[in-house]
Coordinates of C-alpha atoms and ligand atoms in Angstrom, one line a residue:
M179 CA -22.2 -21.0 -7.0
H180 CA -20.4 -20.5 -3.7
S181 CA -20.4 -17.2 -1.8
V182 CA -17.1 -15.6 -0.7
F183 CA -16.4 -13.0 1.9
L184 CA -12.9 -11.4 1.6
E185 CA -11.5 -9.0 4.1
T186 CA -8.2 -7.2 3.5
F187 CA -5.7 -6.0 6.0
G188 CA -2.4 -4.3 5.3
C189 CA -0.9 -2.4 2.5
Q190 CA -1.8 -1.5 -1.1
M191 CA 0.0 -4.7 -2.3
N192 CA -2.6 -6.6 -0.4
E193 CA -5.4 -4.5 -1.8
L194 CA -4.2 -5.3 -5.2
D195 CA -3.8 -9.0 -4.4
S196 CA -7.4 -9.1 -3.1
E197 CA -8.5 -7.6 -6.3
L198 CA -6.7 -10.3 -8.3
V199 CA -8.1 -13.0 -6.1
R200 CA -11.6 -11.6 -6.5
G201 CA -11.2 -11.5 -10.3
Q202 CA -9.8 -15.0 -10.4
L203 CA -12.5 -16.5 -8.2
S204 CA -15.3 -14.6 -9.9
T205 CA -14.2 -16.0 -13.2
L206 CA -14.6 -19.5 -11.7
G207 CA -18.2 -18.7 -10.7
Y208 CA -17.8 -17.6 -7.0
R209 CA -20.0 -14.8 -5.9
F210 CA -18.7 -12.1 -3.5
V211 CA -20.8 -11.0 -0.6
N212 CA -20.3 -8.1 1.8
D213 CA -21.6 -9.9 4.9
P214 CA -19.4 -12.8 6.4
A215 CA -22.6 -14.3 7.8
E216 CA -23.8 -15.0 4.2
A217 CA -20.5 -16.6 3.1
R218 CA -19.7 -20.2 2.5
V219 CA -16.0 -19.2 2.1
V220 CA -14.4 -16.6 4.4
L221 CA -11.0 -15.3 3.4
F222 CA -8.7 -13.0 5.3
N223 CA -5.9 -11.4 3.4
T224 CA -3.6 -10.6 6.2
C225 CA -0.6 -8.4 7.1
S226 CA 2.3 -9.2 9.4
V227 CA 4.1 -5.9 9.4
R228 CA 3.3 -5.1 13.1
E229 CA 1.9 -7.3 15.8
Q230 CA -1.2 -5.3 16.0
A231 CA -2.1 -6.1 12.4
E232 CA -1.8 -9.8 13.2
Q233 CA -3.9 -9.5 16.3
K234 CA -6.7 -8.0 14.3
A235 CA -6.7 -10.9 12.0
Y236 CA -6.5 -13.4 14.8
S237 CA -9.6 -11.9 16.4
R238 CA -11.5 -12.3 13.1
I239 CA -10.3 -15.8 12.7
G240 CA -11.5 -16.5 16.2
I241 CA -15.0 -15.2 15.4
V242 CA -15.4 -17.4 12.4
G243 CA -13.9 -20.3 14.3
K244 CA -16.6 -20.0 16.9
R245 CA -19.3 -20.1 14.2
K246 CA -17.7 -23.3 12.8
A247 CA -17.6 -24.8 16.3
A248 CA -21.3 -24.0 16.6
G249 CA -21.9 -26.2 13.5
E250 CA -21.8 -23.8 10.6
T251 CA -20.2 -25.1 7.5
I252 CA -17.6 -22.5 6.4
V253 CA -14.3 -22.7 4.6
L254 CA -12.0 -20.4 6.4
G255 CA -8.8 -19.3 4.6
V256 CA -5.9 -17.2 5.7
I257 CA -4.0 -15.7 2.8
G258 CA -1.3 -13.1 2.5
C259 CA 1.7 -12.2 4.6
M260 CA 0.6 -13.8 7.9
A261 CA 0.1 -17.1 6.3
E262 CA 3.6 -16.9 4.9
R263 CA 5.2 -15.7 8.1
D264 CA 3.4 -18.1 10.5
G265 CA 3.6 -21.0 8.1
V266 CA 2.0 -24.3 9.2
D267 CA 2.3 -23.2 12.9
L268 CA -0.8 -21.1 12.3
L269 CA -2.7 -24.3 11.2
R270 CA -1.6 -26.1 14.4
R271 CA -2.7 -23.2 16.6
H272 CA -5.9 -22.5 14.8
P273 CA -7.3 -25.8 13.6
Q274 CA -10.4 -24.1 12.5
V275 CA -8.4 -22.6 9.6
D276 CA -9.0 -24.8 6.5
L277 CA -6.4 -23.4 4.1
M278 CA -3.5 -21.0 3.9
C279 CA -1.9 -19.3 1.0
G280 CA 1.1 -17.0 0.9
P281 CA 1.2 -13.9 -1.3
A282 CA 3.7 -15.5 -3.7
E283 CA 1.4 -18.5 -4.3
L284 CA -2.0 -16.9 -4.9
D285 CA -2.4 -18.5 -8.3
R286 CA -2.9 -21.8 -6.3
L287 CA -5.7 -20.4 -4.2
P288 CA -8.7 -21.7 -6.3
Q289 CA -7.4 -25.2 -6.0
L290 CA -7.1 -24.9 -2.2
I291 CA -10.6 -23.6 -1.9
D292 CA -11.9 -26.3 -4.1
N293 CA -10.1 -29.0 -2.0
A294 CA -11.6 -27.6 1.2
L295 CA -15.2 -27.3 -0.2
R296 CA -15.1 -30.8 -1.6
T297 CA -13.9 -32.2 1.7
Q298 CA -16.6 -30.5 3.7
S299 CA -19.3 -31.7 1.4
A300 CA -18.1 -35.3 1.3
E301 CA -20.3 -37.8 3.1
D302 CA -17.4 -39.4 4.8
A303 CA -15.2 -36.8 6.5
M304 CA -11.9 -36.7 4.6
V305 CA -8.7 -35.4 6.0
L306 CA -6.7 -33.2 3.7
S307 CA -2.9 -33.5 3.7
R308 CA -0.9 -30.4 4.5
E309 CA -0.1 -30.0 0.8
E310 CA -3.8 -29.9 0.0
R311 CA -4.4 -27.2 2.5
T312 CA -1.4 -24.9 2.1
A313 CA 0.5 -23.0 -0.5
L314 CA 3.5 -21.3 1.0
A315 CA 6.7 -20.2 -0.6
G316 CA 8.8 -20.9 2.4
N317 CA 12.3 -19.8 1.6
R318 CA 12.1 -21.3 -1.9
S319 CA 11.8 -17.9 -3.5
R320 CA 15.3 -17.0 -2.3
R321 CA 17.0 -20.2 -3.3
S322 CA 18.5 -19.0 -6.5
S323 CA 18.9 -16.0 -8.6
T324 CA 16.8 -17.5 -11.4
L325 CA 13.1 -17.4 -11.2
A326 CA 11.2 -20.3 -9.8
A327 CA 8.2 -21.5 -11.8
A328 CA 5.9 -20.1 -9.1
E329 CA 6.8 -16.5 -9.9
D330 CA 6.0 -17.0 -13.5
N331 CA 2.6 -18.4 -12.4
L332 CA 2.2 -15.3 -10.3
E333 CA 2.9 -13.1 -13.3
T334 CA 0.2 -15.0 -15.1
L335 CA -2.2 -14.1 -12.3
D336 CA -1.4 -10.4 -12.8
L337 CA -1.8 -10.8 -16.5
S338 CA -5.2 -12.4 -16.1
R339 CA -6.5 -9.4 -14.3
A340 CA -10.1 -8.4 -15.1
F341 CA -10.4 -4.9 -16.4
D342 CA -13.7 -4.0 -14.9
E343 CA -15.4 -1.6 -12.5
E344 CA -13.7 -3.2 -9.6
S345 CA -10.2 -2.7 -11.1
I346 CA -10.7 1.0 -11.4
G347 CA -12.3 1.4 -8.0
G348 CA -15.8 2.0 -9.3
L349 CA -16.6 5.7 -9.5
R350 CA -13.1 6.5 -8.2
R351 CA -11.5 5.6 -11.5
S352 CA -8.2 4.9 -9.7
A353 CA -6.2 1.7 -10.2
Q354 CA -3.0 0.1 -9.0
V355 CA -0.4 -1.7 -11.0
R356 CA 2.4 -3.7 -9.6
I357 CA 5.9 -3.1 -11.0
T358 CA 7.9 -5.2 -8.6
R359 CA 7.1 -7.9 -6.0
G360 CA 9.0 -8.7 -2.8
C361 CA 12.0 -6.8 -1.4
N362 CA 15.8 -7.4 -1.3
K363 CA 16.6 -4.7 1.2
F364 CA 16.5 -6.4 4.6
C365 CA 15.9 -3.6 6.9
T366 CA 16.4 -5.3 10.2
Y367 CA 12.9 -4.7 11.6
C368 CA 10.9 -5.7 8.6
V369 CA 9.1 -8.9 7.7
V370 CA 8.3 -8.0 4.1
P371 CA 11.4 -9.7 2.5
A372 CA 10.4 -12.9 4.4
T373 CA 6.7 -12.8 3.5
R374 CA 6.9 -11.5 0.0
G375 CA 10.1 -13.1 -1.0
A376 CA 12.9 -11.9 -3.3
E377 CA 12.5 -8.8 -5.3
I378 CA 11.0 -9.6 -8.7
H379 CA 10.7 -7.0 -11.5
R380 CA 7.9 -7.3 -13.9
P381 CA 8.6 -6.8 -17.7
P382 CA 7.9 -3.2 -18.8
D383 CA 5.8 -4.3 -21.7
H384 CA 3.4 -6.1 -19.3
I385 CA 3.2 -3.0 -17.0
V386 CA 2.5 -0.6 -19.9
E387 CA -0.1 -2.9 -21.3
E388 CA -1.8 -3.2 -18.0
C389 CA -1.9 0.5 -17.6
R390 CA -3.3 0.9 -21.1
R391 CA -6.1 -1.6 -20.4
L392 CA -6.9 0.0 -17.1
A393 CA -7.1 3.4 -18.9
E394 CA -9.4 1.9 -21.5
A395 CA -11.6 0.6 -18.6
G396 CA -11.9 4.2 -17.4
A397 CA -9.0 4.6 -14.9
L398 CA -7.8 8.2 -14.7
E399 CA -5.3 7.6 -11.9
V400 CA -2.8 4.8 -11.8
T401 CA -0.5 4.1 -8.8
L402 CA 2.6 2.0 -9.5
L403 CA 3.3 -0.3 -6.6
G404 CA 6.6 -1.7 -5.3
Q405 CA 8.4 -1.8 -2.0
T406 CA 11.3 0.3 -3.5
V407 CA 10.0 1.5 -6.8
N408 CA 13.1 3.6 -7.7
H409 CA 15.1 0.3 -7.8
Y410 CA 13.1 -0.9 -10.7
R411 CA 15.4 -2.1 -13.4
Y412 CA 14.6 -4.6 -16.2
E413 CA 17.3 -6.1 -18.3
H414 CA 16.0 -7.1 -21.7
G415 CA 16.9 -10.2 -23.5
L416 CA 17.8 -12.2 -20.4
A417 CA 14.8 -14.5 -20.4
V418 CA 11.6 -15.2 -22.2
T419 CA 8.8 -17.5 -21.2
V420 CA 7.8 -20.6 -23.1
D421 CA 5.4 -18.7 -25.3
G422 CA 7.9 -16.0 -26.1
R423 CA 6.8 -13.3 -23.7
Q424 CA 9.2 -11.4 -21.5
A425 CA 9.7 -13.1 -18.2
A426 CA 9.7 -11.4 -14.8
Q427 CA 13.2 -11.3 -13.3
V428 CA 15.0 -11.0 -10.0
G429 CA 16.0 -7.5 -9.1
P430 CA 19.7 -6.5 -9.1
G431 CA 21.7 -5.9 -5.9
L432 CA 22.4 -2.4 -4.7
T433 CA 25.7 -2.3 -6.5
A434 CA 23.8 -2.0 -9.8
F435 CA 22.9 1.6 -8.7
R436 CA 26.4 2.7 -7.9
S437 CA 27.2 3.8 -11.4
A438 CA 25.2 6.1 -13.7
P439 CA 22.1 4.7 -15.4
P440 CA 23.1 2.6 -18.4
A441 CA 22.8 4.2 -21.8
S442 CA 22.2 0.8 -23.3
S443 CA 18.7 0.1 -24.6
R444 CA 19.0 -3.3 -23.0
V445 CA 17.8 -1.9 -19.7
T446 CA 14.6 -0.2 -18.7
T447 CA 15.1 1.9 -15.6
F448 CA 12.4 3.3 -13.3
A449 CA 12.7 6.7 -14.9
Q450 CA 12.3 5.2 -18.4
L451 CA 9.3 3.1 -17.3
L452 CA 7.6 6.1 -15.8
R453 CA 8.2 8.1 -19.0
R454 CA 7.0 5.3 -21.2
I455 CA 3.7 5.0 -19.3
H456 CA 3.3 8.7 -19.3
D457 CA 3.9 9.0 -23.1
E458 CA 2.2 5.9 -24.3
V459 CA -0.9 6.0 -22.1
P460 CA -1.8 9.7 -22.0
Q461 CA -5.4 8.9 -20.9
I462 CA -3.9 8.4 -17.4
L463 CA -4.2 11.9 -15.9
R464 CA -2.5 11.0 -12.6
L465 CA 0.5 8.6 -12.6
R466 CA 1.7 8.0 -9.1
F467 CA 4.2 5.6 -7.5
V468 CA 4.9 4.2 -4.0
T469 CA 7.1 3.5 -2.1
S470 CA 10.5 5.1 -2.9
Y471 CA 13.7 4.2 -1.2
P472 CA 15.8 7.1 0.1
R473 CA 18.9 5.7 -1.7
D474 CA 19.8 5.5 -5.3
F475 CA 17.0 7.9 -6.3
G476 CA 18.5 9.3 -9.5
D477 CA 18.0 12.8 -11.0
D478 CA 16.6 11.0 -14.0
V479 CA 13.5 10.1 -12.1
L480 CA 13.2 13.7 -10.7
A481 CA 13.5 15.0 -14.3
V482 CA 10.7 12.8 -15.4
M483 CA 8.6 14.1 -12.5
R484 CA 9.4 17.7 -13.4
D485 CA 8.9 17.3 -17.2
C486 CA 5.9 15.0 -17.5
P487 CA 2.8 16.9 -16.5
R488 CA 0.7 13.8 -15.7
V489 CA 3.3 12.3 -13.4
C490 CA 2.4 13.3 -9.8
K491 CA 4.7 15.5 -7.9
Y492 CA 4.6 13.3 -4.9
L493 CA 7.2 11.3 -3.1
H494 CA 6.4 8.8 -0.4
I495 CA 10.0 8.2 0.8
P496 CA 10.2 6.9 4.3
A497 CA 13.1 8.3 6.5
Q498 CA 12.3 5.8 9.3
S499 CA 14.5 7.8 11.7
G500 CA 16.6 11.0 11.9
S501 CA 19.4 9.4 13.9
D502 CA 22.4 8.0 12.1
R503 CA 23.0 5.5 14.8
I504 CA 19.5 4.1 14.6
L505 CA 19.5 4.2 10.8
K506 CA 22.6 2.0 10.9
L507 CA 21.0 -0.5 13.3
M508 CA 18.0 -0.5 10.9
N509 CA 20.3 -1.3 8.0
R510 CA 18.7 1.4 5.9
G511 CA 21.8 2.1 4.0
Y512 CA 21.8 5.9 4.2
S513 CA 22.6 8.6 6.7
R514 CA 20.4 11.4 7.9
G515 CA 22.6 13.8 5.9
E516 CA 22.1 11.8 2.7
Y517 CA 18.3 11.7 3.3
V518 CA 18.3 15.5 3.8
D519 CA 20.4 16.0 0.7
F520 CA 18.0 13.9 -1.3
V521 CA 15.0 15.9 -0.2
Q522 CA 16.7 19.2 -0.9
R523 CA 17.6 17.9 -4.4
A524 CA 14.0 16.8 -5.0
L525 CA 12.7 20.2 -3.8
A526 CA 15.2 22.1 -6.0
L527 CA 14.6 20.0 -9.2
V528 CA 10.8 19.4 -9.0
P529 CA 8.9 22.6 -8.3
D530 CA 6.0 22.0 -5.9
V531 CA 7.0 18.4 -5.1
C532 CA 5.4 17.1 -1.9
I533 CA 7.3 14.8 0.5
A534 CA 5.8 12.2 2.8
G535 CA 7.1 9.2 4.6
D536 CA 7.0 6.7 7.5
I537 CA 8.8 6.8 10.8
I538 CA 9.4 4.2 13.4
V539 CA 9.7 5.3 17.0
G540 CA 11.1 3.2 19.9
F541 CA 13.5 1.1 17.8
P542 CA 15.7 -0.9 20.2
T543 CA 18.2 1.3 22.0
E544 CA 16.6 4.5 20.8
T545 CA 17.6 7.2 23.3
D546 CA 16.0 10.6 23.9
D547 CA 18.8 12.1 21.9
D548 CA 18.2 9.7 18.9
F549 CA 14.5 10.6 19.2
E550 CA 15.2 14.3 19.3
Q551 CA 17.1 13.9 16.0
T552 CA 14.0 12.4 14.4
C553 CA 11.9 15.3 15.8
S554 CA 14.3 17.8 14.3
L555 CA 14.2 16.1 11.0
V556 CA 10.4 16.4 11.0
R557 CA 10.7 20.1 12.0
E558 CA 13.3 20.9 9.3
L559 CA 12.0 19.1 6.2
P560 CA 8.6 20.1 4.7
F561 CA 6.9 16.7 5.2
K562 CA 3.3 17.0 4.1
N563 CA 2.7 14.0 6.4
N564 CA 4.4 11.0 8.1
F565 CA 3.0 7.8 9.2
I566 CA 4.4 7.1 12.6
F567 CA 4.7 3.6 14.0
K568 CA 5.8 2.2 17.3
Y569 CA 8.5 -0.4 16.8
S570 CA 7.0 -3.9 16.8
P571 CA 9.4 -6.8 17.1
R572 CA 8.6 -9.3 14.4
P573 CA 9.6 -13.0 14.5
G574 CA 11.9 -13.9 11.7
T575 CA 13.6 -10.5 11.4
V576 CA 17.2 -9.7 12.2
A577 CA 16.2 -7.1 14.8
I578 CA 14.2 -9.4 17.0
D579 CA 17.2 -11.7 17.3
R580 CA 19.8 -9.1 17.6
F581 CA 18.3 -6.4 19.9
A582 CA 16.1 -6.5 22.9
D583 CA 12.9 -4.5 22.6
D584 CA 14.1 -2.2 25.3
V585 CA 12.1 0.9 24.8
P586 CA 9.1 0.6 27.2
D587 CA 5.7 0.9 25.5
A588 CA 4.9 4.0 27.5
V589 CA 7.9 5.7 26.1
K590 CA 7.1 4.6 22.6
R591 CA 3.6 6.0 23.0
L592 CA 4.9 9.3 24.3
R593 CA 7.4 9.6 21.4
N594 CA 4.6 8.7 19.0
N595 CA 2.4 11.4 20.3
T596 CA 5.2 14.0 20.5
L597 CA 6.1 13.3 16.9
L598 CA 2.5 13.4 15.8
A599 CA 2.2 16.9 17.3
I600 CA 5.4 18.1 15.5
Q601 CA 4.2 16.6 12.3
S602 CA 0.9 18.3 12.7
E603 CA 2.8 21.7 12.9
T604 CA 4.9 20.9 9.9
S605 CA 1.8 19.9 7.9
R606 CA 0.1 23.1 8.9
R607 CA 3.0 25.1 7.6
V608 CA 3.3 23.1 4.4
H609 CA -0.4 23.4 3.7
A610 CA -0.6 27.2 4.5
A611 CA 1.9 27.9 1.7
W612 CA -0.7 26.7 -0.8
I613 CA -3.5 29.1 0.2
G614 CA -4.6 31.2 -2.7
R615 CA -3.2 28.9 -5.4
T616 CA -5.2 27.2 -8.1
V617 CA -4.5 23.5 -8.3
D618 CA -5.7 20.4 -10.1
V619 CA -7.7 18.2 -7.7
F620 CA -8.6 14.6 -8.5
F621 CA -11.7 13.9 -6.5
S622 CA -12.1 10.5 -5.1
D623 CA -14.6 10.6 -2.3
V624 CA -17.5 12.3 -0.7
R625 CA -17.9 13.1 3.0
A626 CA -21.4 13.1 4.4
P627 CA -22.4 15.9 6.8
R628 CA -21.7 15.2 10.4
I629 CA -20.0 11.8 10.1
S630 CA -21.3 9.5 12.8
H631 CA -18.5 7.7 14.6
N632 CA -20.2 4.4 15.2
Q633 CA -20.1 2.8 11.8
S634 CA -17.7 0.2 13.0
K635 CA -18.8 -2.4 10.5
D636 CA -17.7 -0.3 7.5
E637 CA -14.5 0.7 9.2
T638 CA -13.3 -2.9 9.3
T639 CA -13.4 -3.3 5.6
H640 CA -10.3 -1.5 4.8
T641 CA -8.5 -0.9 8.1
S642 CA -4.8 -1.6 7.9
A643 CA -3.3 -0.8 11.3
G644 CA -1.3 2.0 9.9
T645 CA 0.3 0.5 6.8
H646 CA 0.1 2.3 3.6
A647 CA -1.4 5.4 4.3
S648 CA -2.6 6.7 1.1
L649 CA -5.3 4.0 1.1
M650 CA -6.4 4.3 4.6
E651 CA -7.1 7.8 5.3
L652 CA -9.8 8.6 3.0
P653 CA -13.4 7.4 2.6
Q654 CA -13.8 5.1 -0.3
F655 CA -16.6 4.2 -2.6
S656 CA -17.2 0.5 -2.5
A657 CA -17.8 -1.4 -5.7
A658 CA -21.5 -0.9 -5.2
G659 CA -21.0 2.8 -5.1
S660 CA -22.0 3.3 -1.5
V661 CA -19.9 5.5 0.7
R662 CA -17.6 4.1 3.2
V663 CA -16.8 5.8 6.5
D664 CA -14.0 8.3 6.6
P665 CA -11.4 7.2 9.1
V666 CA -9.9 10.7 9.1
R667 CA -11.1 12.4 12.2
T668 CA -11.2 16.0 11.3
E669 CA -9.8 18.2 14.0
P670 CA -12.3 20.6 15.6
N671 CA -10.0 23.5 14.7
Q672 CA -10.0 22.6 11.0
P673 CA -11.3 25.5 8.9
D674 CA -15.1 25.5 9.0
D675 CA -15.3 21.9 9.8
S676 CA -16.6 21.6 13.2
G677 CA -20.1 20.2 13.0
S678 CA -20.3 20.8 9.3
T679 CA -23.8 20.2 8.0
C680 CA -22.6 20.3 4.4
W681 CA -21.7 17.5 2.0
Q682 CA -18.1 17.6 0.9
A683 CA -16.2 16.3 -2.0
V684 CA -12.7 15.1 -1.1
G685 CA -9.7 14.8 -3.4
R686 CA -6.0 15.2 -3.8
T687 CA -3.6 17.5 -5.5
S688 CA -0.8 16.2 -7.7
G689 CA 1.4 16.3 -4.6
D690 CA -1.2 14.2 -2.7
L691 CA -2.3 17.0 -0.5
I692 CA -5.8 16.2 0.7
C693 CA -8.4 18.8 -0.3
S694 CA -12.1 19.2 0.4
A695 CA -14.8 21.3 -1.2
F696 CA -18.2 22.0 0.5
A697 CA -20.9 21.1 -1.9
S698 CA -24.5 22.5 -2.1
D699 CA -25.9 19.0 -1.8
E700 CA -25.1 15.3 -2.0
S701 CA -25.4 15.1 -5.8
A702 CA -23.1 18.0 -6.3
A703 CA -20.5 16.3 -4.2
K704 CA -20.9 13.0 -5.8
K705 CA -20.7 14.4 -9.3
L706 CA -17.1 15.4 -8.6
V707 CA -15.9 11.9 -7.7
G708 CA -13.7 10.5 -10.4
T709 CA -13.0 13.9 -12.0
L710 CA -10.0 16.2 -12.2
K711 CA -10.8 19.8 -11.7
K712 CA -9.0 23.1 -11.3
M713 CA -9.8 24.5 -7.9
Q714 CA -8.8 27.3 -5.7
I715 CA -7.4 26.8 -2.2
I716 CA -9.0 29.2 0.2
S717 CA -7.8 28.0 3.6
S718 CA -5.9 25.2 5.3
G719 CA -5.3 23.3 8.5
P720 CA -3.0 20.5 9.5
L721 CA -5.1 17.8 7.8
L722 CA -6.5 19.3 4.7
L723 CA -6.8 22.2 2.3
R724 CA -10.2 23.8 1.9
L725 CA -11.3 24.5 -1.7
S726 CA -13.8 27.0 -2.9
A727 CA -17.3 25.6 -2.6
V728 CA -19.1 23.8 -5.4
S729 CA -22.7 23.7 -6.4
E730 CA -24.7 21.4 -8.8
E731 CA -24.3 23.9 -11.7
S732 CA -20.5 24.4 -11.3
Ligands
LIG218 N1 9.0 -0.7 1.5 C1 8.6 0.4 2.3 C2 7.9 0.0 3.6 C3 7.0 -1.1 3.7 S1 6.4 -1.4 5.3 C4 9.9 1.2 2.6 O1 10.9 0.6 2.8 O2 9.7 2.3 2.9 C5 5.6 0.1 5.7 C6 6.1 0.8 6.9 O3 5.8 0.0 8.1 C7 7.6 1.0 6.9 O4 8.0 2.1 6.2 C8 7.9 1.1 8.4 O5 7.8 2.5 8.8 C9 6.8 0.4 9.1 N2 7.3 -0.9 9.7 C10 7.8 -1.9 9.1 N3 8.2 -2.9 10.0 C11 7.9 -2.4 11.2 C12 8.0 -2.9 12.5 N4 8.6 -4.0 12.8 N5 7.5 -2.1 13.5 C13 7.0 -0.9 13.3 N6 6.8 -0.4 12.0 C14 7.3 -1.1 11.0
LIG219 FE1 10.8 -3.6 4.5 FE2 13.0 -2.2 4.1 FE3 12.1 -3.7 2.2 FE4 10.8 -1.5 2.9 S1 12.8 -1.6 2.0 S2 9.9 -3.5 2.5 S3 11.1 -1.5 5.1 S4 12.9 -4.4 4.1
LIG220 FE1 2.6 -7.8 3.8 FE2 2.0 -5.3 3.1 FE3 1.7 -6.1 5.5 S1 3.7 -6.5 2.3 S2 3.3 -7.5 5.9 S3 0.6 -6.9 3.8 S4 2.5 -4.2 4.8

């Protein structure tokens, strides 16, 4: 029974992929370990979205490479978006890497690992062919509008998911379900369409069934994942698999959203999917979705958010920029005005909805004036938070070929910090409006008194260089139930937080606002994890809302 160490970088898609890989390999008898030093197989599930994310993975690859050079027998595998983006170049430049597998080929990973293990244990050194070492989609997944067999295999991988402690995050009772893969939007800066391939929409029956089984396994919260979830649309009767099941299908072009949602029952829209899960799996107390695209977000979805009590009133809907000129260069397909109109419409239709997003600063040619328009957007709209990234030119994107990366890094850094300060003010305002209210909080973590800042080993486990936020910013229970470090650095001026000697339970509102309750002791804090409670908000700061304290009896 071989031991495997798997480290994940990047977004929630990668988190979910890692979970599927873990399930798949565990079924085959592999044993997962938390220490790379104990592992016979070391896998890095990588992210390519910014250069920094790749550098982090390269440094890990380097460390394992040194151990191999020193004579240790290790199978080193690079999986995920970097494998796909770099392709066989990575193997040439890092010969210590034994195998590579792109996100669209993960069903082939066990075979690749097996090949590598058998080669290493063979008496006579064998040399594997490139095919025996790599599984990459290349541009195959975009070749036609029909599905390649590979995507159906991938659907099988999702369907073979294990419904166990791991799939619901242990005590956290929170799970992720993919609704679409890939992306068809081609924002000029973004590698995702190249690394994840064409947008594929999973059959609604598969999604609902997966939610149901996760709920049966104990999940109280489910997050639906897709790059642009509001573009989910499944047309029934188009294709079935050999065994008569619905097949995944390629997503429609943007024109499909120009007209009103079809009345025909042949189509399942995102709004309908959301309502189906809400109604058919009522055990799920929190139904969330990320990421939304600020275009073609219909009132039908907003109505579901308003009317279905278990659907979270939370929209992660990245604006990316407040300047029309930059939005155009980014090929985002909407103007600032359209973005603002959408947010106003959401605020009007869905009481208490909370808005968050992502912003890129220092996109090529961004002037002070362009940047000021982004600043004013963050001042004007009630963003609960924004993840702010410095533009990073990515090989294989349109932007890197078309525009020089002409905003100096010092300017990017300054804009990043300026915007963070503005966002902090906006967050403070948004949070303050909640003081005095009673809200449902779903607790997911505990925070130990006086967090020490030198637990770097734990921090590496889930770092993701600023990709999908919702996963990064909170401490998490590992499968074993131990507490991970909280990467949120609570500001000293946070209410009552400086040098706190109390245990805290940390959770989120339906709108994804981060809340914390002081607890009388460790067990009172831990008891709350994985529960939904009505709590009163007593004070607030830019990072979190403070709840009334809890004790063991409460
Ligand atoms: N599908 C999502 C985003 C996925 S990538 C959407 O369209 O909103 C997550 C975030 O990374 C993006 O929202 C963007 O803000 C950021 N990002 C993507 N490519 C980047 C790049 N080349 N440089 C800096 N940030 C980038
Ligand atoms: Fe990237 Fe744009 Fe697709 Fe989001 S919508 S994944 S930013 S191409
Ligand atoms: Fe891939 Fe997610 Fe990173 S889709 S490039 S792992 S942000």
